Amino acid sequence: MKNSKGIIYTLIGLVVIIGIVFGIHTLTGNSASSKNATITVGSQGSDYDIWNHIADSKQAKKLGLKIKVKQITDGVQLNNATAQGSVDVNAFQSYSYLQAFNQEHKKNQLVALGTTYLEPLGIYSDKYKKISQIPNGATIALANNPANTARGLLLLQSAGLIKLKKNFPALGNTSDIVSNPKHLKFKEIDDTTGPRILHNLDAVLISNTVALEGHLNVLKDSIYHEKINVSTRSNINVLATAKKNKDNKNYKKMVKLYHNPAIQKYIKDQYDGTKVEVQKPLSYLK
């Protein structure tokens, strides 16, 4: 009887030990898998090139981050891909663009992981060298997506060309103009076409990503551009992810990686200072 009990206890002990060993192996394997998981970053334009550089950098390896960069040229499509999980983190949009997307896509909500830079929006003209030279009845082109339309109107107000109603909304449009002393006309365009149609219009508002692709430097070639201050804080670019991933530690490391001094030197040299670093807490944007 005693021998039978001893055998039973021995078998139970072996089962427990095997279970513990198997459990530790599973946890360790899962931890390693999580640590070494590849993060898919979705981007476009010059940001796509920047993140390819970052993915191959020594700085990414030091943080233990494996990054794969995916190019999706349509912003809404890229945000949907991020919300649905085929992209983990995206790097292309301003905070105001993210807010506008969330307002229009209630089922595909995104959150900001951290700030990256301000890329000034500029007013460009082939016909005039100063804002004051823009004549009565001039036609000015604005981006045809809601967030950038609103951003462009705020820039035109800052330049003294128009006045907008109080409490101008994030998705405001030309119907919110309360004063237009020069009787300006507005043409909404696909913002990627700005450099190509510049010679056809009196002035065109062009985002810096698009301007760079058209060999324009916002700091040198625009006749007016955004300044870095509280009024433009919602235009600061962010890294974004699906709402469910807001606390992912590896995704948050991407923000730290972006602001690494060596990475910043590369970006400044490569883009002639037009991507102005902004390292602020998320509370600054609100």
Tab-separated table of C-alpha atoms in Angstrom:
chain	number	residue	atom	x	y	z
A	1	MET	CA	0.000	0.000	0.000
A	2	LYS	CA	2.785	2.332	0.950
A	3	ASN	CA	4.547	1.590	-2.321
A	4	SER	CA	1.378	2.372	-4.248
A	5	LYS	CA	1.029	5.727	-2.497
A	6	GLY	CA	4.678	6.471	-3.143
A	7	ILE	CA	4.296	5.776	-6.835
A	8	ILE	CA	1.204	7.981	-6.995
A	9	TYR	CA	2.976	10.878	-5.223
A	10	THR	CA	5.965	10.466	-7.513
A	11	LEU	CA	3.757	10.591	-10.611
A	12	ILE	CA	1.946	13.680	-9.295
A	13	GLY	CA	5.292	15.337	-8.615
A	14	LEU	CA	6.509	14.595	-12.123
A	15	VAL	CA	3.325	15.993	-13.651
A	16	VAL	CA	3.690	19.192	-11.611
A	17	ILE	CA	7.359	19.590	-12.562
A	18	ILE	CA	6.606	18.985	-16.256
A	19	GLY	CA	3.752	21.489	-16.062
A	20	ILE	CA	5.990	24.137	-14.495
A	21	VAL	CA	8.761	23.577	-17.027
A	22	PHE	CA	6.297	23.673	-19.918
A	23	GLY	CA	4.694	26.829	-18.522
A	24	ILE	CA	8.023	28.615	-18.133
A	25	HIS	CA	9.012	27.613	-21.665
A	26	THR	CA	5.710	28.876	-23.024
A	27	LEU	CA	5.955	32.202	-21.165
A	28	THR	CA	9.564	32.665	-22.197
A	29	GLY	CA	8.733	31.822	-25.787
A	30	ASN	CA	5.806	34.229	-25.820
A	31	SER	CA	7.925	36.947	-24.229
A	32	ALA	CA	10.693	36.481	-26.766
A	33	SER	CA	8.178	36.364	-29.572
A	34	SER	CA	6.598	39.609	-28.336
A	35	LYS	CA	9.977	41.260	-27.881
A	36	ASN	CA	11.165	40.270	-31.341
A	37	ALA	CA	7.871	40.844	-33.156
A	38	THR	CA	8.156	42.970	-36.274
A	39	ILE	CA	6.334	46.306	-36.094
A	40	THR	CA	4.731	47.330	-39.382
A	41	VAL	CA	4.915	51.087	-39.870
A	42	GLY	CA	2.655	52.584	-42.515
A	43	SER	CA	3.714	55.828	-44.145
A	44	GLN	CA	3.868	57.848	-47.337
A	45	GLY	CA	5.976	60.450	-49.131
A	46	SER	CA	9.117	61.669	-47.400
A	47	ASP	CA	8.018	60.052	-44.123
A	48	TYR	CA	8.154	56.674	-45.846
A	49	ASP	CA	11.805	57.350	-46.732
A	50	ILE	CA	12.567	58.502	-43.182
A	51	TRP	CA	11.122	55.360	-41.620
A	52	ASN	CA	13.023	53.127	-44.001
A	53	HIS	CA	16.180	54.835	-42.739
A	54	ILE	CA	15.046	54.448	-39.122
A	55	ALA	CA	14.200	50.763	-39.650
A	56	ASP	CA	17.787	50.077	-40.777
A	57	SER	CA	19.413	52.232	-38.107
A	58	LYS	CA	21.695	51.206	-35.250
A	59	GLN	CA	19.372	53.100	-32.937
A	60	ALA	CA	16.426	50.801	-33.771
A	61	LYS	CA	18.574	47.736	-33.111
A	62	LYS	CA	19.698	49.138	-29.732
A	63	LEU	CA	16.066	49.462	-28.693
A	64	GLY	CA	15.379	45.915	-29.867
A	65	LEU	CA	12.878	47.057	-32.486
A	66	LYS	CA	12.350	45.200	-35.751
A	67	ILE	CA	10.545	47.505	-38.178
A	68	LYS	CA	8.974	46.858	-41.552
A	69	VAL	CA	7.841	49.918	-43.513
A	70	LYS	CA	4.751	49.782	-45.719
A	71	GLN	CA	3.730	52.509	-48.143
A	72	ILE	CA	0.039	53.443	-48.480
A	73	THR	CA	-0.449	56.717	-50.330
A	74	ASP	CA	-4.091	57.385	-49.379
A	75	GLY	CA	-4.400	58.796	-45.842
A	76	VAL	CA	-7.860	57.407	-45.086
A	77	GLN	CA	-6.863	53.981	-46.366
A	78	LEU	CA	-3.710	54.088	-44.227
A	79	ASN	CA	-5.666	55.032	-41.105
A	80	ASN	CA	-8.217	52.281	-41.756
A	81	ALA	CA	-5.384	49.758	-42.188
A	82	THR	CA	-3.961	50.888	-38.837
A	83	ALA	CA	-7.302	50.646	-37.045
A	84	GLN	CA	-7.906	47.182	-38.506
A	85	GLY	CA	-4.421	45.858	-37.688
A	86	SER	CA	-2.639	45.305	-41.015
A	87	VAL	CA	-0.492	48.311	-40.006
A	88	ASP	CA	0.682	48.625	-36.391
A	89	VAL	CA	1.787	52.266	-36.282
A	90	ASN	CA	1.483	55.004	-38.865
A	91	ALA	CA	3.628	58.049	-39.453
A	92	PHE	CA	2.208	60.649	-41.804
A	93	GLN	CA	-0.519	62.753	-40.220
A	94	SER	CA	-1.064	65.822	-38.098
A	95	TYR	CA	-3.048	65.630	-34.876
A	96	SER	CA	-5.882	67.606	-36.479
A	97	TYR	CA	-6.022	65.085	-39.347
A	98	LEU	CA	-6.258	62.251	-36.813
A	99	GLN	CA	-9.082	64.041	-34.977
A	100	ALA	CA	-10.967	64.593	-38.228
A	101	PHE	CA	-10.553	60.913	-39.140
A	102	ASN	CA	-11.894	59.806	-35.753
A	103	GLN	CA	-14.918	62.074	-36.117
A	104	GLU	CA	-15.778	60.529	-39.464
A	105	HIS	CA	-14.905	56.887	-38.653
A	106	LYS	CA	-16.505	55.962	-35.351
A	107	LYS	CA	-15.706	52.236	-35.685
A	108	ASN	CA	-12.022	52.702	-36.579
A	109	GLN	CA	-10.681	54.869	-33.786
A	110	LEU	CA	-7.001	55.823	-33.538
A	111	VAL	CA	-4.891	57.372	-30.803
A	112	ALA	CA	-1.649	59.342	-30.875
A	113	LEU	CA	1.436	57.686	-29.361
A	114	GLY	CA	3.558	60.834	-29.344
A	115	THR	CA	4.574	63.960	-31.232
A	116	THR	CA	7.183	64.009	-34.003
A	117	TYR	CA	7.430	67.299	-35.915
A	118	LEU	CA	5.675	70.300	-37.368
A	119	GLU	CA	5.888	70.474	-41.122
A	120	PRO	CA	4.757	74.027	-41.944
A	121	LEU	CA	1.938	74.440	-44.433
A	122	GLY	CA	2.851	77.087	-46.982
A	123	ILE	CA	1.186	79.492	-49.388
A	124	TYR	CA	2.990	79.387	-52.744
A	125	SER	CA	2.680	81.564	-55.834
A	126	ASP	CA	4.427	81.759	-59.183
A	127	LYS	CA	2.881	85.179	-59.810
A	128	TYR	CA	3.418	87.086	-56.557
A	129	LYS	CA	6.298	87.398	-54.117
A	130	LYS	CA	4.360	88.784	-51.147
A	131	ILE	CA	0.971	88.108	-49.573
A	132	SER	CA	0.156	91.801	-49.930
A	133	GLN	CA	0.462	91.502	-53.734
A	134	ILE	CA	-2.380	88.978	-54.061
A	135	PRO	CA	-5.085	90.947	-55.937
A	136	ASN	CA	-8.832	91.260	-55.552
A	137	GLY	CA	-10.657	88.290	-57.022
A	138	ALA	CA	-7.614	86.017	-56.929
A	139	THR	CA	-8.166	82.242	-56.999
A	140	ILE	CA	-6.504	80.259	-54.229
A	141	ALA	CA	-6.309	76.451	-54.121
A	142	LEU	CA	-7.010	74.525	-50.921
A	143	ALA	CA	-6.709	70.806	-50.157
A	144	ASN	CA	-10.011	69.006	-50.589
A	145	ASN	CA	-9.836	66.855	-47.439
A	146	PRO	CA	-11.631	68.310	-44.386
A	147	ALA	CA	-8.715	68.574	-41.946
A	148	ASN	CA	-6.372	70.221	-44.442
A	149	THR	CA	-9.109	72.516	-45.775
A	150	ALA	CA	-9.598	73.854	-42.243
A	151	ARG	CA	-5.851	74.122	-41.679
A	152	GLY	CA	-5.463	76.077	-44.920
A	153	LEU	CA	-8.225	78.520	-44.004
A	154	LEU	CA	-6.588	79.167	-40.638
A	155	LEU	CA	-3.328	79.929	-42.445
A	156	LEU	CA	-5.096	82.357	-44.789
A	157	GLN	CA	-6.575	84.053	-41.732
A	158	SER	CA	-3.134	84.247	-40.123
A	159	ALA	CA	-1.859	85.874	-43.351
A	160	GLY	CA	-4.589	88.530	-43.050
A	161	LEU	CA	-6.485	87.542	-46.198
A	162	ILE	CA	-9.738	86.362	-44.591
A	163	LYS	CA	-11.483	86.221	-41.231
A	164	LEU	CA	-13.176	83.100	-39.862
A	165	LYS	CA	-16.061	82.809	-37.432
A	166	LYS	CA	-15.345	82.406	-33.728
A	167	ASN	CA	-14.917	78.813	-32.551
A	168	PHE	CA	-13.934	77.743	-36.056
A	169	PRO	CA	-14.326	73.926	-35.984
A	170	ALA	CA	-11.730	71.246	-36.754
A	171	LEU	CA	-13.646	70.386	-39.917
A	172	GLY	CA	-14.451	73.970	-40.865
A	173	ASN	CA	-14.755	75.057	-44.501
A	174	THR	CA	-15.212	78.125	-46.679
A	175	SER	CA	-18.776	78.598	-45.421
A	176	ASP	CA	-17.197	79.619	-42.082
A	177	ILE	CA	-15.527	82.702	-43.631
A	178	VAL	CA	-17.116	85.846	-42.179
A	179	SER	CA	-14.916	88.409	-43.943
A	180	ASN	CA	-13.292	88.197	-47.385
A	181	PRO	CA	-12.286	91.788	-48.232
A	182	LYS	CA	-10.411	90.806	-51.421
A	183	HIS	CA	-13.303	88.669	-52.667
A	184	LEU	CA	-10.983	85.711	-53.038
A	185	LYS	CA	-12.200	82.614	-54.855
A	186	PHE	CA	-11.353	79.158	-53.544
A	187	LYS	CA	-10.677	76.018	-55.537
A	188	GLU	CA	-10.471	72.677	-53.733
A	189	ILE	CA	-7.886	70.290	-55.160
A	190	ASP	CA	-6.283	66.937	-54.481
A	191	ASP	CA	-3.439	68.242	-52.338
A	192	THR	CA	-0.880	66.011	-54.078
A	193	THR	CA	-1.338	68.042	-57.281
A	194	GLY	CA	-0.365	71.417	-55.752
A	195	PRO	CA	3.124	71.832	-57.288
A	196	ARG	CA	1.870	70.802	-60.734
A	197	ILE	CA	-0.918	73.386	-60.901
A	198	LEU	CA	0.992	76.234	-59.277
A	199	HIS	CA	1.445	78.099	-62.569
A	200	ASN	CA	-2.316	77.975	-63.297
A	201	LEU	CA	-3.560	79.778	-60.189
A	202	ASP	CA	-2.791	82.915	-58.186
A	203	ALA	CA	-1.761	80.957	-55.096
A	204	VAL	CA	-1.797	77.365	-53.847
A	205	LEU	CA	-1.606	76.028	-50.307
A	206	ILE	CA	0.731	73.034	-50.265
A	207	SER	CA	1.672	70.723	-47.403
A	208	ASN	CA	5.395	70.323	-46.927
A	209	THR	CA	5.402	66.599	-47.718
A	210	VAL	CA	3.906	67.390	-51.130
A	211	ALA	CA	6.091	70.486	-51.527
A	212	LEU	CA	9.260	68.438	-50.998
A	213	GLU	CA	8.153	65.979	-53.664
A	214	GLY	CA	7.707	68.986	-55.984
A	215	HIS	CA	11.223	70.252	-55.101
A	216	LEU	CA	9.900	73.164	-53.029
A	217	ASN	CA	11.210	74.258	-49.637
A	218	VAL	CA	8.530	75.807	-47.447
A	219	LEU	CA	11.053	77.946	-45.564
A	220	LYS	CA	12.517	79.416	-48.759
A	221	ASP	CA	9.952	79.133	-51.539
A	222	SER	CA	6.604	79.928	-49.921
A	223	ILE	CA	5.356	83.507	-49.669
A	224	TYR	CA	3.867	82.740	-46.239
A	225	HIS	CA	3.959	79.710	-43.950
A	226	GLU	CA	2.920	78.476	-40.534
A	227	LYS	CA	4.930	79.516	-37.524
A	228	ILE	CA	5.557	77.230	-34.582
A	229	ASN	CA	3.341	78.442	-31.748
A	230	VAL	CA	0.281	77.482	-29.733
A	231	SER	CA	-2.056	78.331	-32.611
A	232	THR	CA	-0.506	75.609	-34.786
A	233	ARG	CA	-0.154	72.907	-32.123
A	234	SER	CA	-2.954	70.771	-33.595
A	235	ASN	CA	-0.925	70.661	-36.821
A	236	ILE	CA	1.964	68.843	-35.156
A	237	ASN	CA	2.521	65.404	-36.651
A	238	VAL	CA	2.106	62.315	-34.513
A	239	LEU	CA	2.716	58.597	-34.543
A	240	ALA	CA	-0.670	56.874	-34.385
A	241	THR	CA	-2.000	53.415	-33.626
A	242	ALA	CA	-5.322	51.643	-33.059
A	243	LYS	CA	-7.019	52.656	-29.815
A	244	LYS	CA	-6.632	49.146	-28.363
A	245	ASN	CA	-2.820	49.448	-28.697
A	246	LYS	CA	-2.424	52.770	-26.873
A	247	ASP	CA	-0.398	51.196	-24.032
A	248	ASN	CA	1.843	48.982	-26.165
A	249	LYS	CA	5.369	49.519	-24.814
A	250	ASN	CA	7.178	48.694	-28.050
A	251	TYR	CA	4.986	51.097	-29.998
A	252	LYS	CA	5.761	53.828	-27.478
A	253	LYS	CA	9.474	53.134	-28.015
A	254	MET	CA	8.958	54.287	-31.599
A	255	VAL	CA	8.462	57.841	-30.346
A	256	LYS	CA	11.728	57.690	-28.403
A	257	LEU	CA	13.455	56.254	-31.459
A	258	TYR	CA	12.227	59.074	-33.699
A	259	HIS	CA	13.689	61.705	-31.354
A	260	ASN	CA	17.111	60.065	-31.108
A	261	PRO	CA	19.738	62.784	-31.846
A	262	ALA	CA	21.371	60.778	-34.638
A	263	ILE	CA	18.013	60.225	-36.324
A	264	GLN	CA	17.164	63.901	-35.978
A	265	LYS	CA	20.455	64.951	-37.538
A	266	TYR	CA	19.723	62.739	-40.548
A	267	ILE	CA	16.218	64.240	-40.956
A	268	LYS	CA	17.463	67.823	-40.629
A	269	ASP	CA	20.258	67.288	-43.160
A	270	GLN	CA	18.055	65.361	-45.572
A	271	TYR	CA	15.093	67.767	-45.572
A	272	ASP	CA	16.840	71.085	-45.094
A	273	GLY	CA	15.216	71.797	-41.742
A	274	THR	CA	11.634	71.712	-43.050
A	275	LYS	CA	10.547	68.974	-40.641
A	276	VAL	CA	10.861	70.870	-37.375
A	277	GLU	CA	11.199	68.513	-34.413
A	278	VAL	CA	8.519	68.817	-31.733
A	279	GLN	CA	9.018	66.744	-28.606
A	280	LYS	CA	6.020	67.540	-26.419
A	281	PRO	CA	3.669	65.539	-24.175
A	282	LEU	CA	0.361	64.570	-25.763
A	283	SER	CA	-1.395	66.918	-23.337
A	284	TYR	CA	0.181	69.833	-25.237
A	285	LEU	CA	-1.966	69.033	-28.275
A	286	LYS	CA	-5.268	69.319	-26.416
